[in-house]
Amino acid sequence: MDQLVFRFKRYFWLLVLLVILTPQVALAQAANSGFLGGIEAVFQKIVDVLNLFFYFKIGGENGMPLIVLWLISGGIFFTLRLKFINLRAFKHAIDVVRGKYDDPNDEGDVSHFQALAAALSGTVGIGNIAGVAIAIRLGGPGAAFWMTMAGFLGMSSKFAECTLGQKYRIIKPDGTVGGGPMYYLNRGLSAMGMTGLGKALSVIFAVFCAIGSLGIGNMFQANQAFAAVSNVLPFLENYSWLFGIILAAVVGLVIIGGIERIGAVAGVLVPAMAVIYALACFWVILVNITAVPEAIATIIRTAFSPEAVAGGAIGAIVVGFQRAAFSNEAGLGSAAIAHSAARTDEPVREGVVALLEPFIDTIFICNLTAIVIILTGVYADPNSTDLDGAQLSAASFETVISWFPYVIAVAGFLFALSTMISWSYYGQQAWAFLFGDRTVNVYKVIFLLCVFVGTVVNLGPVLDFSDIMALAMSLPNLLGCFLMSGLIARELNDYMSRLKSGAMLTELEKVREPVLK
Amino acid sequence: MSWLKKQSVLIPLDFSELSYEAISPAKEFVAAETSLTLIHVLTPLHPADPAAMWNTLNDHQRKDKVKDFLAQKLGEMGYKEVKIQVAIGDPSTEIIDCAKEIAADLIVLPSHGHKGVSRFLLGSVAERVVRLSPCPVLVLK
């Protein structure tokens, strides 16, 4: 009994918070701009301050933000340093995912395919539907070209970070894996004699990741899920707080209540939705097949023409790279947390698998969305200038398949849900790295509050906050990867020479033999 | 003097050096090593952990792995006959439950002296164990 009372006391403050909030939310209904407007104003102030710090622009008002330049340099550097690993390892990546090199005796929790799928459930989010529309709205059709370029270069940065993630992971006594930038920045750099720097970078990363997960993996997803759903259920439009509470409750059931079934259902439905979504894209493209060459020409022409958008070609590049990194997480380091769980003793092998992620996410799915939006021409229609994000994508599909906004609403909701659950895991790992496992419930409560905030606040400040904090993660992560690039290149060369000699497969067969007999 | 000895002593372990150091003072309270029970409390798997997502690692396997790990580690330290328990959940709650279950007449644990944010966020396990324990608690300093 004592224990029950005591347990209750620990959650008492939560109850108090709820009691304080509930009437306010109800009141906000009556005077719409009251409470919710207050949240928005406070949130905007936070974003303004962060902007000052992270969005320092080189070359004046329309210049290149430092942090975007950092991300582009990362992609180009690793593509050149690792001699176009994104091209030359592509076929091997597919072989590995198909299980040709799986060895059940290696340490780790899941197969290469399972690790890739787990990481993809975090990357394939509503950004693939809404993010592309935002990019085209802000940067013109040319932004889609730069997204593709960013996806291509991102394959190399993703390879670098996931190789390191695998190399410096730790297997805990209970068999779970601890991996990701927190570990490789710390352990990798200290192995190179830079203990202090490694420790500092890993802490900085963990702070950015814990906060960043609340943007890219939470508020942005919640915001656009609401946009997609309220698009087909207009009566919800004034009830964003209700949608926010429901969404937070569903996420809460999974991450606090431990109702894994919801997570599992989302895990099954998400790939199905992705396939349905891709098929629908192909259908729209087929219907308008004659206009496809023109659409692709538009994308390429406007990618380089300076008059395309405010900020000219630089504007398109900045927007393209931002949205691509936002969607495929290359350079941010987050996906390395999931990839570290792969069952292998070859770090390079999981890195190779990971480079498929930006390919599937950005070069494939995002491009399909982009072509659909540009083909149907809705983005250029003067009557639809107020459409942005998920609603713009939905309107584009609607021109060909009238009921498709409903599919977007369902797909968007599920994509957002699975991405939020995955990111809560990344954020929780970062939090646990900073404050220990015992306090993760505090993080989970903050996470759920942000689901609510993300739903009720407008897209503008949510996007700004999410962008800044997501790209901020690339500062410590890529810096560490640059410093360890020599090591990555050595590991890669060693792996490739063993792969070419054919020794790898025969070695595997030798190990497998006793199992077969 | 054996009537002064305790029958059942519980020692929570969190894999830190400090927690292993609690074993030796605890041993002074009992007649035999078999009266010592060591417990480690695991946090539940996050549903998005790849191992949970693909169901390749369940709670039962995690407990077994920790038991094996501790048995080996403690064996190397010279404690071959201690009992090992592994639970999953909130540390203080599980420790108290275990103490009741094994009818412990003493709990020995180190105080970590967490400072700053994590101290503020959740207080300490030691503190809560002291408050809720059914038996005397020895907090090492």
XYZ file of C-alpha atoms in Angstrom:
658
model
C 0.000 0.000 0.000
C 2.803 2.341 0.983
C 4.379 1.690 -2.310
C 1.195 2.460 -4.176
C 0.815 5.781 -2.417
C 4.432 6.559 -3.033
C 4.206 5.664 -6.675
C 1.167 7.843 -6.983
C 3.055 10.732 -5.428
C 5.720 10.511 -8.061
C 3.148 11.035 -10.773
C 1.257 13.586 -8.749
C 2.919 16.536 -10.401
C 1.835 15.168 -13.765
C -1.734 15.089 -12.559
C -1.444 18.663 -11.350
C -0.142 19.685 -14.743
C -3.092 18.000 -16.437
C -5.587 19.674 -14.133
C -4.039 23.057 -14.833
C -3.957 22.471 -18.557
C -7.376 20.963 -19.151
C -9.636 23.919 -18.400
C -7.275 26.164 -20.316
C -7.539 23.997 -23.359
C -11.311 24.024 -23.034
C -11.290 27.788 -22.660
C -8.980 28.141 -25.616
C -11.809 26.627 -27.621
C -13.973 29.593 -26.755
C -11.368 32.290 -27.264
C -9.332 30.705 -29.964
C -6.167 32.735 -29.699
C -5.919 32.504 -25.892
C -3.971 29.536 -24.662
C -2.915 28.030 -27.995
C -1.882 31.455 -29.264
C 0.241 31.813 -26.133
C 2.040 28.539 -26.829
C 2.723 29.736 -30.342
C 4.170 33.082 -29.229
C 6.526 31.499 -26.687
C 7.578 28.903 -29.216
C 8.316 31.560 -31.848
C 10.620 33.351 -29.387
C 12.604 30.171 -28.758
C 12.983 29.672 -32.498
C 14.192 33.250 -33.012
C 16.975 32.793 -30.482
C 18.060 29.466 -31.984
C 18.069 31.032 -35.437
C 20.599 33.600 -34.304
C 22.974 30.901 -33.134
C 22.745 28.258 -35.819
C 21.600 29.991 -38.959
C 24.478 32.353 -39.448
C 24.438 33.092 -43.178
C 27.552 33.506 -45.275
C 27.144 36.234 -47.884
C 24.286 38.367 -46.638
C 20.554 37.921 -46.453
C 20.207 35.407 -49.294
C 23.487 33.678 -48.573
C 24.253 30.115 -47.649
C 23.609 29.206 -44.008
C 26.816 27.909 -42.463
C 25.197 24.721 -41.279
C 23.893 23.764 -44.731
C 27.343 24.359 -46.194
C 28.722 22.073 -43.483
C 26.313 19.318 -44.509
C 27.124 19.679 -48.222
C 30.863 19.601 -47.485
C 30.323 16.417 -45.480
C 28.635 14.675 -48.397
C 31.198 15.799 -50.980
C 34.152 15.030 -48.704
C 33.095 11.455 -47.966
C 32.074 10.769 -51.559
C 35.567 11.775 -52.756
C 37.538 10.437 -49.785
C 35.896 7.024 -50.077
C 36.129 7.058 -53.892
C 32.425 7.072 -54.724
C 31.470 4.412 -52.235
C 27.833 5.325 -52.970
C 28.227 3.910 -56.492
C 30.756 1.142 -56.160
C 29.247 -0.589 -53.123
C 25.654 -0.436 -54.334
C 25.434 -3.977 -55.681
C 27.223 -5.392 -52.660
C 24.740 -3.558 -50.428
C 21.835 -5.352 -52.088
C 23.612 -8.715 -51.737
C 24.145 -8.089 -48.027
C 20.537 -7.049 -47.434
C 19.378 -10.225 -49.200
C 21.184 -12.134 -46.469
C 24.014 -13.570 -48.553
C 26.557 -12.623 -45.889
C 24.480 -13.181 -42.734
C 26.276 -15.150 -40.049
C 24.048 -16.151 -37.123
C 27.095 -16.577 -34.894
C 28.118 -12.941 -35.029
C 27.273 -10.599 -32.195
C 24.310 -8.271 -32.472
C 20.536 -8.387 -32.288
C 19.057 -8.288 -35.788
C 19.950 -9.201 -39.390
C 21.179 -6.613 -41.884
C 17.749 -6.475 -43.479
C 16.013 -6.019 -40.130
C 18.414 -3.254 -39.113
C 17.813 -1.431 -42.398
C 14.052 -1.757 -41.977
C 14.235 -0.455 -38.404
C 16.265 2.543 -39.517
C 13.924 3.160 -42.451
C 10.895 3.328 -40.175
C 12.570 6.383 -38.677
C 13.555 7.962 -41.990
C 10.509 7.277 -44.131
C 8.172 9.666 -42.420
C 5.717 12.274 -43.412
C 8.710 14.225 -44.717
C 8.568 12.067 -47.820
C 5.090 13.374 -48.567
C 5.069 16.808 -46.964
C 8.777 17.704 -46.972
C 9.041 17.513 -50.741
C 6.038 19.787 -51.128
C 7.609 22.256 -48.716
C 10.860 22.153 -50.692
C 9.077 22.858 -53.977
C 7.022 25.623 -52.383
C 10.110 27.355 -50.983
C 12.771 26.547 -53.538
C 10.835 25.947 -56.745
C 10.867 22.687 -58.747
C 14.668 22.902 -58.925
C 14.838 22.103 -55.223
C 13.849 18.530 -56.144
C 17.047 18.232 -58.214
C 19.139 19.361 -55.258
C 17.311 16.948 -52.997
C 18.369 14.125 -55.288
C 21.961 15.387 -55.286
C 21.822 15.593 -51.494
C 20.493 12.037 -51.348
C 23.336 10.848 -53.561
C 26.043 12.568 -51.492
C 24.223 11.618 -48.309
C 24.759 7.942 -49.124
C 28.474 8.469 -48.468
C 28.056 10.327 -45.167
C 25.558 7.696 -44.072
C 28.084 4.982 -44.888
C 30.747 6.741 -42.834
C 28.618 7.248 -39.735
C 27.060 3.792 -39.724
C 30.446 2.102 -40.181
C 31.692 3.985 -37.134
C 28.470 3.220 -35.262
C 29.013 -0.480 -35.817
C 32.722 -0.357 -34.990
C 32.379 1.432 -31.673
C 29.083 0.002 -30.424
C 28.924 -1.696 -27.060
C 27.050 -4.910 -26.325
C 25.482 -4.575 -22.899
C 25.269 -7.510 -20.461
C 21.590 -8.062 -21.312
C 22.388 -8.443 -25.018
C 21.064 -5.061 -26.130
C 23.330 -2.855 -28.195
C 24.407 0.679 -27.396
C 25.512 2.508 -30.511
C 25.433 5.755 -32.415
C 27.413 8.971 -32.379
C 27.413 9.191 -28.557
C 29.524 6.052 -28.498
C 31.729 6.461 -31.556
C 32.576 10.085 -30.889
C 33.565 9.174 -27.360
C 35.315 5.844 -27.900
C 36.600 6.437 -31.428
C 38.255 9.758 -30.752
C 39.684 8.631 -27.438
C 41.282 5.692 -29.284
C 42.994 8.337 -31.412
C 44.284 10.141 -28.336
C 41.631 12.860 -28.335
C 39.774 11.796 -25.216
C 38.696 15.274 -24.145
C 37.374 16.259 -27.559
C 35.609 12.921 -27.973
C 33.874 13.257 -24.669
C 32.829 16.833 -25.387
C 31.498 16.022 -28.861
C 29.551 13.009 -27.638
C 27.876 15.079 -24.931
C 27.106 17.903 -27.370
C 25.663 15.375 -29.802
C 23.541 13.729 -27.131
C 22.135 17.119 -26.074
C 21.305 18.078 -29.671
C 19.854 14.642 -30.371
C 17.630 14.633 -27.292
C 16.308 18.090 -28.192
C 16.356 17.467 -31.952
C 14.219 14.359 -31.600
C 11.475 16.653 -30.335
C 11.466 18.533 -33.647
C 12.234 16.410 -36.691
C 10.933 13.243 -35.087
C 8.035 14.678 -33.193
C 6.573 18.168 -33.657
C 7.079 18.233 -37.421
C 5.521 14.788 -37.780
C 2.598 15.640 -35.495
C 2.031 18.944 -37.269
C 1.922 17.438 -40.748
C -0.088 14.406 -39.642
C -2.725 16.853 -38.439
C -2.504 18.768 -41.720
C -3.025 15.567 -43.723
C -5.919 14.335 -41.585
C -7.731 17.667 -41.192
C -7.442 18.041 -44.962
C -9.988 15.235 -45.422
C -11.901 15.765 -42.169
C -12.477 19.540 -42.242
C -14.505 19.567 -39.010
C -11.258 18.775 -37.164
C -9.694 22.042 -38.235
C -10.696 23.915 -35.080
C -9.971 20.960 -32.850
C -6.217 20.708 -33.239
C -5.923 20.374 -29.452
C -8.177 17.308 -29.524
C -6.139 15.707 -32.299
C -2.978 16.561 -30.347
C -4.281 14.844 -27.225
C -5.349 11.742 -29.169
C -2.018 11.518 -30.992
C -0.069 12.009 -27.766
C -2.204 9.310 -26.140
C -1.481 6.814 -28.926
C 2.254 7.531 -28.844
C 2.140 7.396 -25.053
C 0.486 3.976 -25.090
C 3.396 2.664 -27.131
C 6.380 4.341 -25.493
C 5.198 4.492 -21.873
C 2.423 1.926 -21.727
C 4.604 -0.579 -23.539
C 1.692 -1.532 -25.810
C 4.008 -2.967 -28.417
C 1.127 -4.141 -30.565
C 0.453 -0.618 -31.813
C 4.099 -0.269 -32.721
C 4.035 -3.628 -34.441
C 0.872 -2.743 -36.354
C 2.434 0.508 -37.536
C 5.537 -1.491 -38.433
C 3.510 -3.792 -40.685
C 1.270 -1.128 -42.181
C 4.028 1.348 -42.926
C 5.811 -0.744 -45.573
C 2.398 -1.606 -47.050
C 1.519 2.083 -47.139
C 4.877 2.890 -48.703
C 4.168 0.388 -51.490
C 0.623 1.737 -52.027
C 2.027 5.254 -52.069
C 4.711 4.376 -54.620
C 2.157 2.570 -56.818
C -0.111 5.620 -56.710
C 2.836 7.800 -57.748
C 3.524 5.482 -60.677
C -0.163 5.637 -61.633
C -0.212 9.438 -61.644
C 2.999 9.426 -63.644
C 1.562 6.893 -66.129
C -1.616 8.917 -66.614
C 0.483 11.968 -67.429
C 3.269 10.064 -69.133
C 3.523 12.522 -72.018
C 4.242 15.368 -69.628
C 7.027 13.540 -67.770
C 9.952 14.687 -69.944
C 8.767 18.278 -69.575
C 8.468 17.895 -65.789
C 11.999 16.502 -65.506
C 13.251 19.274 -67.775
C 11.554 21.815 -65.503
C 13.261 20.346 -62.460
C 16.694 20.476 -64.046
C 16.251 23.879 -65.697
C 15.005 25.591 -62.545
C 17.745 23.956 -60.492
C 20.291 26.214 -62.134
C 18.294 29.248 -63.197
C 18.832 32.056 -60.722
C 15.420 33.691 -61.207
C 13.543 30.606 -60.023
C 12.912 31.646 -56.434
C 13.731 34.185 -53.804
C 17.405 33.654 -53.138
C 18.065 32.367 -56.665
C 19.895 29.134 -57.330
C 21.479 29.319 -53.865
C 17.977 29.350 -52.403
C 17.045 26.188 -54.282
C 20.266 24.451 -53.200
C 19.790 25.409 -49.564
C 16.169 24.298 -49.490
C 16.934 21.069 -51.366
C 19.766 20.029 -49.076
C 17.845 20.984 -45.965
C 14.764 18.973 -46.864
C 16.830 16.007 -48.040
C 18.907 15.836 -44.865
C 15.717 16.258 -42.915
C 14.186 13.317 -44.703
C 17.076 10.836 -44.924
C 19.002 11.903 -41.813
C 22.359 11.553 -43.597
C 25.022 13.427 -41.660
C 22.831 13.788 -38.579
C 24.051 10.513 -37.094
C 20.701 9.374 -35.735
C 20.290 6.330 -37.977
C 23.620 4.944 -36.760
C 21.842 4.264 -33.460
C 19.500 1.769 -35.153
C 22.092 0.324 -37.548
C 24.415 -0.539 -34.655
C 22.113 -3.393 -33.659
C 22.966 -5.413 -36.779
C 24.371 -8.884 -36.294
C 27.834 -8.717 -37.859
C 31.509 -8.503 -37.007
C 32.281 -6.360 -40.062
C 31.598 -2.662 -39.394
C 31.963 -1.796 -43.093
C 29.242 -4.261 -44.034
C 26.542 -2.466 -42.042
C 27.825 0.858 -43.393
C 27.304 -0.486 -46.891
C 23.745 -1.526 -46.006
C 23.084 1.911 -44.558
C 23.918 3.673 -47.790
C 20.755 2.208 -49.290
C 18.743 4.330 -46.867
C 19.154 7.742 -48.546
C 18.687 5.977 -51.865
C 15.306 4.482 -50.936
C 14.162 7.479 -48.952
C 15.286 10.412 -51.044
C 16.333 9.337 -54.515
C 13.357 6.974 -54.845
C 10.368 8.017 -52.699
C 10.997 11.780 -52.490
C 11.586 11.993 -56.222
C 8.320 10.215 -56.945
C 6.471 12.781 -54.839
C 8.343 15.604 -56.539
C 7.509 14.402 -60.035
C 3.826 14.003 -59.100
C 3.647 17.531 -57.679
C 5.340 19.060 -60.691
C 3.488 16.938 -63.285
C 0.082 17.886 -61.994
C 1.074 21.546 -61.852
C -0.882 22.269 -58.673
C 2.129 24.000 -57.105
C 2.066 26.658 -59.852
C -1.698 27.182 -59.761
C -2.353 30.714 -58.425
C -5.531 29.440 -56.717
C -3.627 27.095 -54.458
C -0.837 29.325 -53.174
C -2.017 28.825 -49.605
C -1.478 25.073 -49.821
C 1.774 23.817 -48.324
C 3.239 20.582 -47.076
C 0.980 17.551 -46.902
C -1.979 19.500 -48.249
C -0.134 20.462 -51.416
C 0.842 16.829 -52.035
C -2.742 15.718 -51.406
C -4.094 18.315 -53.841
C -1.630 17.136 -56.506
C -2.770 13.534 -56.233
C -6.391 14.611 -56.139
C -6.208 15.865 -59.734
C -5.781 12.264 -60.918
C -7.184 10.081 -58.118
C -10.027 11.936 -56.423
C -10.082 9.825 -53.263
C -6.323 9.809 -52.767
C -6.220 12.543 -50.090
C -7.812 9.925 -47.807
C -4.960 7.526 -48.496
C -2.491 10.364 -47.820
C -4.252 11.046 -44.541
C -3.970 7.405 -43.444
C -0.446 6.924 -44.812
C 0.656 10.251 -43.371
C -0.734 9.404 -39.962
C 0.982 6.013 -39.910
C 4.277 7.338 -41.303
C 4.226 10.053 -38.673
C 3.392 7.583 -35.911
C 6.163 5.117 -36.747
C 8.684 7.921 -37.188
C 7.738 9.431 -33.840
C 8.135 6.065 -32.114
C 11.546 5.514 -33.746
C 12.759 8.989 -32.888
C 11.605 8.655 -29.310
C 14.002 5.712 -29.191
C 16.884 7.780 -30.597
C 16.106 10.624 -28.226
C 15.789 8.257 -25.302
C 19.172 6.678 -26.062
C 20.731 10.148 -26.120
C 18.950 11.087 -22.914
C 20.055 7.870 -21.209
C 23.619 8.587 -22.308
C 23.436 11.939 -20.523
C 21.322 11.187 -17.453
C 21.236 7.392 -17.129
C 18.526 4.845 -17.785
C 16.570 5.651 -14.664
C 15.332 9.037 -15.785
C 14.050 8.150 -19.259
C 10.438 8.566 -18.126
C 11.075 12.275 -17.771
C 12.161 12.369 -21.405
C 9.078 10.415 -22.460
C 6.764 12.900 -20.760
C 8.528 15.829 -22.464
C 8.224 13.947 -25.752
C 4.457 13.554 -25.360
C 3.971 17.209 -24.422
C 5.801 18.127 -27.636
C 3.453 15.928 -29.683
C 0.658 18.146 -28.397
C 2.547 21.400 -28.981
C 3.503 20.316 -32.507
C -0.121 19.738 -33.417
C -1.477 23.070 -32.191
C 1.329 25.324 -33.471
C 1.582 26.527 -37.092
C 3.932 24.884 -39.581
C 6.331 27.859 -39.821
C 7.890 27.888 -36.332
C 7.667 24.066 -36.057
C 9.658 23.689 -39.258
C 12.233 26.285 -38.191
C 12.781 24.647 -34.825
C 12.967 21.142 -36.310
C 15.397 22.255 -39.029
C 17.743 24.035 -36.681
C 17.940 21.261 -34.118
C 18.200 18.479 -36.710
C 21.017 20.152 -38.610
C 22.716 21.085 -35.347
C 23.233 17.355 -34.755
C 25.467 17.284 -37.823
C 27.977 19.680 -36.200
C 29.482 17.282 -33.640
C 28.684 14.197 -35.708
C 30.358 15.183 -38.973
C 33.295 16.793 -37.167
C 33.978 13.442 -35.506
C 33.503 11.597 -38.803
C 35.980 13.954 -40.533
C 38.570 13.286 -37.847
C 38.063 9.530 -38.146
C 37.853 9.494 -41.964
C 41.337 7.978 -42.268
C 40.228 5.060 -40.147
C 37.039 4.601 -42.176
C 39.024 4.588 -45.439
C 41.488 1.991 -44.072
C 38.661 -0.251 -42.867
C 36.926 0.081 -46.214
C 40.030 -0.765 -48.264
C 40.751 -3.762 -46.105
C 37.159 -4.987 -46.394
C 36.988 -4.457 -50.158
C 40.226 -6.309 -50.824
C 38.994 -9.283 -48.798
C 35.637 -9.132 -50.570
C 37.291 -9.095 -54.014
C 39.561 -12.003 -53.188
C 36.437 -14.062 -52.521
C 37.764 -15.164 -49.147
C 34.733 -13.795 -47.358
C 32.116 -16.131 -48.774
C 34.244 -19.299 -48.469
C 34.982 -18.348 -44.882
C 31.272 -18.040 -44.235
C 30.498 -21.388 -45.816
C 33.113 -23.008 -43.632
C 31.400 -21.615 -40.551
C 27.978 -22.621 -41.789
C 28.838 -26.232 -42.573
C 28.332 -27.697 -39.095
C 24.927 -26.012 -38.911
C 23.836 -27.627 -42.159
C 24.970 -31.087 -41.123
C 27.871 -14.932 17.761
C 26.129 -16.629 14.893
C 22.723 -15.621 16.310
C 23.642 -12.056 15.347
C 24.098 -12.991 11.733
C 21.459 -12.094 9.168
C 19.613 -14.806 7.315
C 18.995 -12.953 4.065
C 20.750 -9.840 2.742
C 19.872 -8.105 -0.514
C 22.439 -6.166 -2.568
C 21.284 -4.206 -5.635
C 23.885 -4.084 -8.426
C 23.964 -1.636 -11.329
C 27.243 -2.887 -12.888
C 29.152 0.091 -11.500
C 32.372 -0.506 -9.584
C 30.816 1.124 -6.558
C 27.955 -1.368 -6.460
C 30.292 -4.377 -6.527
C 32.135 -2.867 -3.581
C 28.972 -3.244 -1.500
C 29.295 -7.015 -1.514
C 32.235 -7.285 0.825
C 30.774 -5.233 3.728
C 27.482 -7.079 3.244
C 29.243 -10.388 3.618
C 30.235 -9.490 7.158
C 26.602 -9.623 8.216
C 25.960 -13.198 7.128
C 27.246 -16.589 8.085
C 27.435 -17.960 4.562
C 27.580 -16.534 1.053
C 24.326 -18.314 0.191
C 22.503 -15.807 2.379
C 23.451 -13.023 -0.037
C 21.080 -12.192 -2.891
C 22.234 -9.831 -5.628
C 19.677 -8.111 -7.818
C 20.064 -6.170 -11.045
C 17.117 -4.223 -12.443
C 16.892 -3.790 -16.218
C 14.909 -1.049 -17.960
C 12.161 -2.303 -20.297
C 13.118 -2.434 -23.989
C 11.951 0.538 -26.031
C 9.410 -0.661 -28.641
C 11.515 0.917 -31.403
C 14.718 -0.825 -30.358
C 15.497 -2.968 -33.427
C 15.649 -6.041 -31.178
C 12.149 -5.308 -29.856
C 10.823 -4.381 -33.266
C 11.808 -7.749 -34.722
C 11.275 -9.646 -31.495
C 14.792 -11.096 -31.584
C 15.400 -10.481 -27.900
C 12.733 -10.972 -25.227
C 12.718 -10.145 -21.539
C 13.408 -13.732 -20.614
C 16.562 -13.890 -22.741
C 17.747 -10.546 -21.413
C 17.407 -11.772 -17.825
C 19.248 -14.996 -18.608
C 22.097 -13.128 -20.266
C 22.511 -10.833 -17.286
C 22.410 -13.803 -14.907
C 25.162 -15.536 -16.882
C 27.180 -12.340 -17.039
C 26.895 -11.710 -13.294
C 27.575 -15.329 -12.374
C 30.818 -15.182 -14.323
C 31.847 -11.750 -13.100
C 31.085 -12.558 -9.451
C 32.756 -15.931 -9.785
C 35.919 -14.149 -10.903
C 35.648 -11.877 -7.879
C 35.493 -14.901 -5.610
C 31.770 -14.919 -4.823
C 30.751 -18.278 -6.178
C 27.741 -19.102 -4.018
C 25.737 -15.883 -3.978
C 22.193 -15.916 -5.377
C 21.505 -13.782 -8.432
C 18.173 -12.204 -9.365
C 17.292 -10.075 -12.369
C 14.135 -7.979 -12.681
C 12.762 -5.574 -15.256
C 11.098 -2.299 -14.327
C 11.559 0.638 -11.993
C 14.699 0.006 -9.871
C 13.424 1.023 -6.420
C 10.086 -0.759 -6.827
C 11.721 -3.962 -8.014
C 14.315 -3.873 -5.229
C 11.600 -3.487 -2.574
C 9.489 -6.253 -4.134
C 12.465 -8.560 -4.188
C 13.319 -7.735 -0.559
C 9.804 -8.751 0.468
C 9.891 -11.866 -1.632
C 13.120 -13.209 -0.152
C 12.204 -11.924 3.338
C 15.388 -9.891 3.464
C 16.449 -8.636 6.872
C 18.962 -6.162 5.463
C 19.553 -4.267 2.214
C 23.083 -3.004 1.505
C 23.638 -0.464 -1.247
C 26.045 2.303 -2.166
C 24.914 5.907 -2.561
C 26.138 7.173 -5.885
C 26.041 10.820 -5.061
C 24.619 11.879 -8.410
C 24.772 15.611 -8.754
C 23.012 18.267 -10.765
C 20.336 17.463 -13.270
C 19.934 13.739 -12.767
C 19.790 14.217 -9.000
C 17.078 16.792 -9.433
C 15.142 14.744 -11.964
C 14.577 11.581 -10.037
C 16.263 11.694 -6.684
C 18.202 8.597 -5.862
C 17.258 4.959 -5.838
C 18.931 4.663 -2.450
C 16.708 7.356 -1.005
C 13.532 5.667 -2.140
C 14.657 2.242 -1.044
C 15.376 3.626 2.420
C 11.907 5.136 2.610
C 9.974 2.095 1.452
C 12.078 -0.802 2.613
C 10.440 -3.462 4.816
C 13.789 -4.031 6.571
C 16.838 -2.049 7.715
C 18.933 -0.496 4.940
C 22.656 0.133 5.046
C 23.679 2.936 2.721
C 27.440 2.926 2.177
C 29.233 6.235 1.939
